[in-house]
mmCIF file of C-alpha atoms in Angstrom:
data_model
loop_
_atom_site.group_PDB
_atom_site.id
_atom_site.type_symbol
_atom_site.label_atom_id
_atom_site.label_comp_id
_atom_site.label_asym_id
_atom_site.label_seq_id
_atom_site.Cartn_x
_atom_site.Cartn_y
_atom_site.Cartn_z
ATOM 1 C CA MET A 1 113.365 207.045 199.541
ATOM 2 C CA VAL A 2 116.376 209.016 198.339
ATOM 3 C CA HIS A 3 118.353 206.046 197.069
ATOM 4 C CA ASP A 4 116.831 205.122 193.744
ATOM 5 C CA SER A 5 116.943 201.354 193.342
ATOM 6 C CA ARG A 6 115.460 201.584 189.859
ATOM 7 C CA GLN A 7 118.890 201.901 188.276
ATOM 8 C CA ARG A 8 120.052 198.707 189.935
ATOM 9 C CA TRP A 9 116.781 197.016 188.969
ATOM 10 C CA GLU A 10 117.141 198.068 185.350
ATOM 11 C CA ARG A 11 120.607 196.526 185.207
ATOM 12 C CA LEU A 12 119.213 193.121 186.092
ATOM 13 C CA GLY A 13 118.159 190.626 183.463
ATOM 14 C CA ALA A 14 114.658 189.150 183.427
ATOM 15 C CA ALA A 15 115.724 186.000 185.305
ATOM 16 C CA GLN A 16 117.550 188.024 187.961
ATOM 17 C CA ARG A 17 114.541 190.270 188.432
ATOM 18 C CA ARG A 18 112.272 187.295 188.947
ATOM 19 C CA THR A 19 114.668 185.802 191.486
ATOM 20 C CA GLU A 20 114.790 189.138 193.319
ATOM 21 C CA GLU A 21 110.990 189.324 193.393
ATOM 22 C CA ILE A 22 110.752 185.817 194.812
ATOM 23 C CA TYR A 23 113.404 186.529 197.419
ATOM 24 C CA VAL A 24 111.665 189.724 198.583
ATOM 25 C CA THR A 25 108.300 187.947 198.776
ATOM 26 C CA LEU A 26 109.708 185.093 200.862
ATOM 27 C CA ARG A 27 111.727 187.430 203.075
ATOM 28 C CA ASP A 28 108.691 189.587 203.807
ATOM 29 C CA ARG A 29 106.571 186.534 204.560
ATOM 30 C CA ILE A 30 109.148 185.481 207.145
ATOM 31 C CA CYS A 31 109.544 188.963 208.638
ATOM 32 C CA LEU A 32 105.760 189.452 208.842
ATOM 33 C CA LEU A 33 105.347 186.032 210.496
ATOM 34 C CA HIS A 34 103.382 184.464 207.642
ATOM 35 C CA TYR A 35 105.964 181.703 207.878
ATOM 36 C CA GLN A 36 106.475 180.667 211.475
ATOM 37 C CA PRO A 37 109.799 179.300 212.814
ATOM 38 C CA GLY A 38 110.272 175.736 211.646
ATOM 39 C CA ALA A 39 108.002 176.161 208.629
ATOM 40 C CA LYS A 40 109.232 174.107 205.682
ATOM 41 C CA LEU A 41 110.202 176.010 202.545
ATOM 42 C CA SER A 42 109.710 173.397 199.859
ATOM 43 C CA GLU A 43 111.532 174.089 196.596
ATOM 44 C CA SER A 44 108.989 172.153 194.563
ATOM 45 C CA GLU A 45 105.961 173.807 196.182
ATOM 46 C CA LEU A 46 107.424 177.292 195.866
ATOM 47 C CA ALA A 47 108.442 176.670 192.261
ATOM 48 C CA ALA A 48 104.853 175.668 191.496
ATOM 49 C CA GLU A 49 103.472 178.708 193.326
ATOM 50 C CA PHE A 50 105.690 181.191 191.490
ATOM 51 C CA GLY A 51 105.578 179.364 188.181
ATOM 52 C CA VAL A 52 109.354 179.009 187.859
ATOM 53 C CA SER A 53 111.982 176.286 187.885
ATOM 54 C CA ARG A 54 113.728 175.338 191.113
ATOM 55 C CA THR A 55 116.815 177.384 190.240
ATOM 56 C CA PRO A 56 115.476 180.850 191.252
ATOM 57 C CA ILE A 57 113.844 179.286 194.309
ATOM 58 C CA ARG A 58 117.140 177.696 195.322
ATOM 59 C CA ARG A 59 118.971 180.994 194.892
ATOM 60 C CA SER A 60 116.370 182.841 196.953
ATOM 61 C CA LEU A 61 116.542 180.270 199.739
ATOM 62 C CA LEU A 62 120.327 180.464 199.778
ATOM 63 C CA ARG A 63 120.130 184.211 200.236
ATOM 64 C CA LEU A 64 117.686 183.750 203.115
ATOM 65 C CA GLU A 65 120.123 181.315 204.696
ATOM 66 C CA LEU A 66 122.939 183.850 204.448
ATOM 67 C CA GLU A 67 120.708 186.357 206.221
ATOM 68 C CA HIS A 68 119.893 183.817 208.979
ATOM 69 C CA LEU A 69 116.201 183.778 208.123
ATOM 70 C CA ALA A 70 116.270 180.179 206.910
ATOM 71 C CA GLU A 71 118.473 177.157 207.490
ATOM 72 C CA ARG A 72 119.105 173.867 205.776
ATOM 73 C CA ARG A 73 118.658 170.768 207.889
ATOM 74 C CA GLN A 74 119.386 167.096 207.397
ATOM 75 C CA GLY A 75 117.818 165.738 204.290
ATOM 76 C CA MET A 76 118.463 169.052 202.507
ATOM 77 C CA GLN A 77 115.226 170.495 203.893
ATOM 78 C CA THR A 78 115.098 174.290 204.249
ATOM 79 C CA VAL A 79 113.088 175.703 207.143
ATOM 80 C CA VAL A 80 112.478 179.118 208.682
ATOM 81 C CA THR A 81 114.879 179.807 211.542
ATOM 82 C CA SER A 82 113.751 180.206 215.129
ATOM 83 C CA PHE A 83 114.509 183.408 217.012
ATOM 84 C CA ASP A 84 114.624 184.715 220.548
ATOM 85 C CA PHE A 85 115.357 188.058 222.096
ATOM 86 C CA ALA A 86 118.292 186.985 224.277
ATOM 87 C CA SER A 87 120.367 185.480 221.458
ATOM 88 C CA LEU A 88 119.870 188.451 219.132
ATOM 89 C CA LYS A 89 120.308 191.235 221.673
ATOM 90 C CA ASP A 90 123.748 192.119 220.298
ATOM 91 C CA VAL A 91 122.195 192.836 216.909
ATOM 92 C CA TYR A 92 120.250 195.669 218.506
ATOM 93 C CA VAL A 93 123.486 197.020 219.978
ATOM 94 C CA ILE A 94 125.175 196.992 216.560
ATOM 95 C CA ARG A 95 122.211 198.785 215.010
ATOM 96 C CA MET A 96 122.374 201.513 217.659
ATOM 97 C CA ILE A 97 126.099 202.001 217.102
ATOM 98 C CA LEU A 98 125.571 202.375 213.352
ATOM 99 C CA GLU A 99 122.731 204.860 213.821
ATOM 100 C CA GLU A 100 125.008 207.056 215.919
ATOM 101 C CA GLN A 101 127.326 207.149 212.887
ATOM 102 C CA LEU A 102 124.586 207.711 210.309
ATOM 103 C CA ASP A 103 126.162 210.906 209.001
ATOM 104 C CA ARG A 104 129.332 208.940 208.149
ATOM 105 C CA LEU A 105 127.618 206.164 206.174
ATOM 106 C CA SER A 106 127.702 207.893 202.758
ATOM 107 C CA PRO A 107 124.357 209.717 202.960
ATOM 108 C CA ALA A 108 122.942 211.092 199.721
ATOM 109 C CA PRO A 109 123.722 214.795 199.068
ATOM 110 C CA GLN A 110 120.012 215.639 199.315
ATOM 111 C CA TRP A 111 119.061 212.988 201.856
ATOM 112 C CA TRP A 112 116.279 215.197 203.250
ATOM 113 C CA LYS A 113 114.129 214.306 200.252
ATOM 114 C CA ILE A 114 112.929 211.362 202.338
ATOM 115 C CA GLU A 115 110.466 213.809 203.930
ATOM 116 C CA GLU A 116 107.608 212.910 201.575
ATOM 117 C CA GLY A 117 108.010 209.201 202.312
ATOM 118 C CA TYR A 118 108.103 209.817 206.060
ATOM 119 C CA ARG A 119 104.953 211.937 205.912
ATOM 120 C CA ALA A 120 103.136 209.207 203.995
ATOM 121 C CA LEU A 121 104.110 206.693 206.673
ATOM 122 C CA ARG A 122 102.992 209.040 209.444
ATOM 123 C CA GLN A 123 99.538 209.210 207.893
ATOM 124 C CA GLN A 124 99.206 205.446 208.269
ATOM 125 C CA CYS A 125 99.592 205.612 212.055
ATOM 126 C CA GLU A 126 96.258 207.185 213.031
ATOM 127 C CA PRO A 127 94.022 204.499 211.465
ATOM 128 C CA LEU A 128 96.190 201.779 213.049
ATOM 129 C CA MET A 129 95.663 203.198 216.536
ATOM 130 C CA GLU A 130 91.924 202.648 216.229
ATOM 131 C CA SER A 131 91.948 199.451 214.153
ATOM 132 C CA PRO A 132 94.634 196.969 215.230
ATOM 133 C CA ASP A 133 96.197 195.129 212.309
ATOM 134 C CA LEU A 134 99.423 193.303 213.119
ATOM 135 C CA GLU A 135 100.467 192.762 209.515
ATOM 136 C CA ALA A 136 99.804 196.404 208.614
ATOM 137 C CA LEU A 137 101.914 197.529 211.580
ATOM 138 C CA GLY A 138 104.671 195.151 210.517
ATOM 139 C CA ARG A 139 104.593 196.531 206.965
ATOM 140 C CA LEU A 140 104.686 200.091 208.318
ATOM 141 C CA HIS A 141 107.731 199.273 210.435
ATOM 142 C CA LEU A 142 109.431 197.606 207.465
ATOM 143 C CA ALA A 143 108.643 200.554 205.190
ATOM 144 C CA LEU A 144 110.112 202.946 207.749
ATOM 145 C CA GLN A 145 113.345 200.965 207.787
ATOM 146 C CA HIS A 146 113.482 201.001 203.976
ATOM 147 C CA GLU A 147 112.955 204.774 203.892
ATOM 148 C CA HIS A 148 115.566 205.335 206.576
ATOM 149 C CA ALA A 149 118.197 203.103 204.978
ATOM 150 C CA GLY A 150 117.370 204.624 201.592
ATOM 151 C CA ILE A 151 119.299 207.788 202.408
ATOM 152 C CA ILE A 152 122.543 205.768 202.268
ATOM 153 C CA GLU A 153 124.152 205.796 198.824
ATOM 154 C CA ASN A 154 126.722 203.084 199.525
ATOM 155 C CA ASP A 155 125.084 199.802 198.524
ATOM 156 C CA ARG A 156 126.981 197.648 201.002
ATOM 157 C CA ALA A 157 126.365 199.954 203.969
ATOM 158 C CA ARG A 158 122.676 200.106 203.120
ATOM 159 C CA GLU A 159 122.467 196.318 202.792
ATOM 160 C CA ILE A 160 124.099 195.866 206.203
ATOM 161 C CA LEU A 161 121.529 198.156 207.822
ATOM 162 C CA MET A 162 118.701 196.203 206.216
ATOM 163 C CA GLN A 163 120.128 192.767 206.996
ATOM 164 C CA LEU A 164 120.516 193.660 210.666
ATOM 165 C CA TYR A 165 116.912 194.831 210.698
ATOM 166 C CA PHE A 166 115.638 191.641 209.065
ATOM 167 C CA GLN A 167 117.389 189.531 211.705
ATOM 168 C CA ILE A 168 115.448 191.092 214.568
ATOM 169 C CA SER A 169 112.198 192.329 212.982
ATOM 170 C CA ARG A 170 110.279 189.205 213.971
ATOM 171 C CA ILE A 171 111.098 189.592 217.665
ATOM 172 C CA TRP A 172 109.209 192.837 218.158
ATOM 173 C CA LEU A 173 106.308 191.896 215.877
ATOM 174 C CA SER A 174 105.819 188.547 217.633
ATOM 175 C CA MET A 175 105.602 190.294 221.018
ATOM 176 C CA VAL A 176 103.281 193.140 220.002
ATOM 177 C CA PRO A 177 100.122 191.096 220.810
ATOM 178 C CA ARG A 178 101.327 190.923 224.438
ATOM 179 C CA MET A 179 101.968 194.670 224.593
ATOM 180 C CA ASP A 180 99.686 197.697 224.688
ATOM 181 C CA TRP A 181 98.687 198.117 221.064
ATOM 182 C CA ARG A 182 98.103 201.846 221.090
ATOM 183 C CA SER A 183 101.423 202.494 222.843
ATOM 184 C CA GLU A 184 103.323 200.529 220.198
ATOM 185 C CA VAL A 185 101.701 202.441 217.342
ATOM 186 C CA GLU A 186 102.305 205.724 219.168
ATOM 187 C CA SER A 187 105.989 204.853 219.561
ATOM 188 C CA VAL A 188 106.288 204.577 215.771
ATOM 189 C CA ALA A 189 104.260 207.774 215.273
ATOM 190 C CA ASN A 190 106.437 209.672 217.752
ATOM 191 C CA GLU A 191 109.610 208.534 216.011
ATOM 192 C CA LEU A 192 108.217 209.722 212.691
ATOM 193 C CA ASP A 193 107.227 213.105 214.169
ATOM 194 C CA GLN A 194 110.678 213.642 215.674
ATOM 195 C CA SER A 195 112.350 212.444 212.474
ATOM 196 C CA LEU A 196 110.309 214.859 210.366
ATOM 197 C CA GLU A 197 111.509 217.715 212.551
ATOM 198 C CA ALA A 198 115.128 216.589 212.122
ATOM 199 C CA ILE A 199 114.583 216.317 208.363
ATOM 200 C CA LYS A 200 113.114 219.812 208.325
ATOM 201 C CA GLN A 201 116.264 221.053 210.056
ATOM 202 C CA ARG A 202 118.395 218.925 207.698
ATOM 203 C CA ASP A 203 120.128 217.455 210.741
ATOM 204 C CA ILE A 204 121.196 213.948 209.775
ATOM 205 C CA ARG A 205 123.045 213.346 213.041
ATOM 206 C CA GLN A 206 119.848 214.071 214.946
ATOM 207 C CA LEU A 207 117.942 211.754 212.623
ATOM 208 C CA GLY A 208 120.366 208.965 213.505
ATOM 209 C CA ARG A 209 120.059 209.712 217.225
ATOM 210 C CA ILE A 210 116.274 209.571 216.998
ATOM 211 C CA ARG A 211 116.434 206.157 215.323
ATOM 212 C CA LYS A 212 118.983 204.963 217.875
ATOM 213 C CA GLU A 213 116.797 206.116 220.777
ATOM 214 C CA ALA A 214 113.747 204.423 219.245
ATOM 215 C CA ILE A 215 115.668 201.146 219.001
ATOM 216 C CA GLU A 216 116.881 201.546 222.585
ATOM 217 C CA ALA A 217 113.363 202.182 223.871
ATOM 218 C CA ASN A 218 112.142 199.144 221.953
ATOM 219 C CA VAL A 219 114.841 197.002 223.566
ATOM 220 C CA LYS A 220 113.804 198.155 227.048
ATOM 221 C CA ARG A 221 110.165 197.253 226.376
ATOM 222 C CA LEU A 222 111.201 193.859 225.051
ATOM 223 C CA GLU A 223 113.427 193.269 228.080
ATOM 224 C CA ARG A 224 110.550 193.962 230.446
ATOM 225 C CA LEU A 225 108.209 191.686 228.546
ATOM 226 C CA ASP A 226 110.847 188.962 228.275
ATOM 227 C CA ALA A 227 111.377 189.102 232.037
ATOM 228 C CA GLU A 228 107.615 188.900 232.649
ATOM 229 C CA LEU A 229 107.265 185.889 230.368
ATOM 230 C CA GLU A 230 110.182 184.170 232.061
ATOM 231 C CA LEU A 231 108.610 184.794 235.464
ATOM 232 C CA GLU A 232 105.286 183.389 234.258
ATOM 233 C CA ALA A 233 107.033 180.271 232.947
ATOM 234 C CA THR A 234 108.815 179.805 236.275
ATOM 235 C CA ARG A 235 105.552 180.047 238.185
ATOM 236 C CA GLU A 236 103.800 177.617 235.871
ATOM 237 C CA GLY A 237 106.738 175.216 236.158
#
């Protein structure tokens, strides 16, 4: 990852670092489906788990609410939000538009240094093709997004790219068990191969187009599956 978050991390105080760690842990649990939609996020239980007061837990939950990963219901209870492909389809569109403009989003002067990170991710694909592991695939997909967004120096632009990803990450991962496993892993591997070639050529516009096309292909697969599931539900009804 070209963007070095260590400087930002070092500027944080101990309490802020702990809050950030808790937030990231909870966010990843949601994105990797450890917490299913509707799951209660109890402040007292989480405070006990992490060994902190309720204050950092409350701040982390608030951040998750702002990112539409959690919501507060009556009785001040915080739960994981539900999600569906149809209602979040526009998020995919926004992501594709931004990827087409990747070269204008304040990329780092030597953005191509992401090559090492991309190669490390590519190496994870082969074992996954032979040994299905949904969580490992989800972590690979998340790591790819972090590496990709890491070329953006502007903090706000990078955060927007990540927040949009977090909003829709659960959709694809939840549907993978209904898809052809090897094809889904190969789609990630192919994107990495094409991206590595673009990085080698130092062509950031092509890198953005590759990401955009990968998102578009993902949407088409999800649309087909969504239509099949809807047809099955109609028949059963």
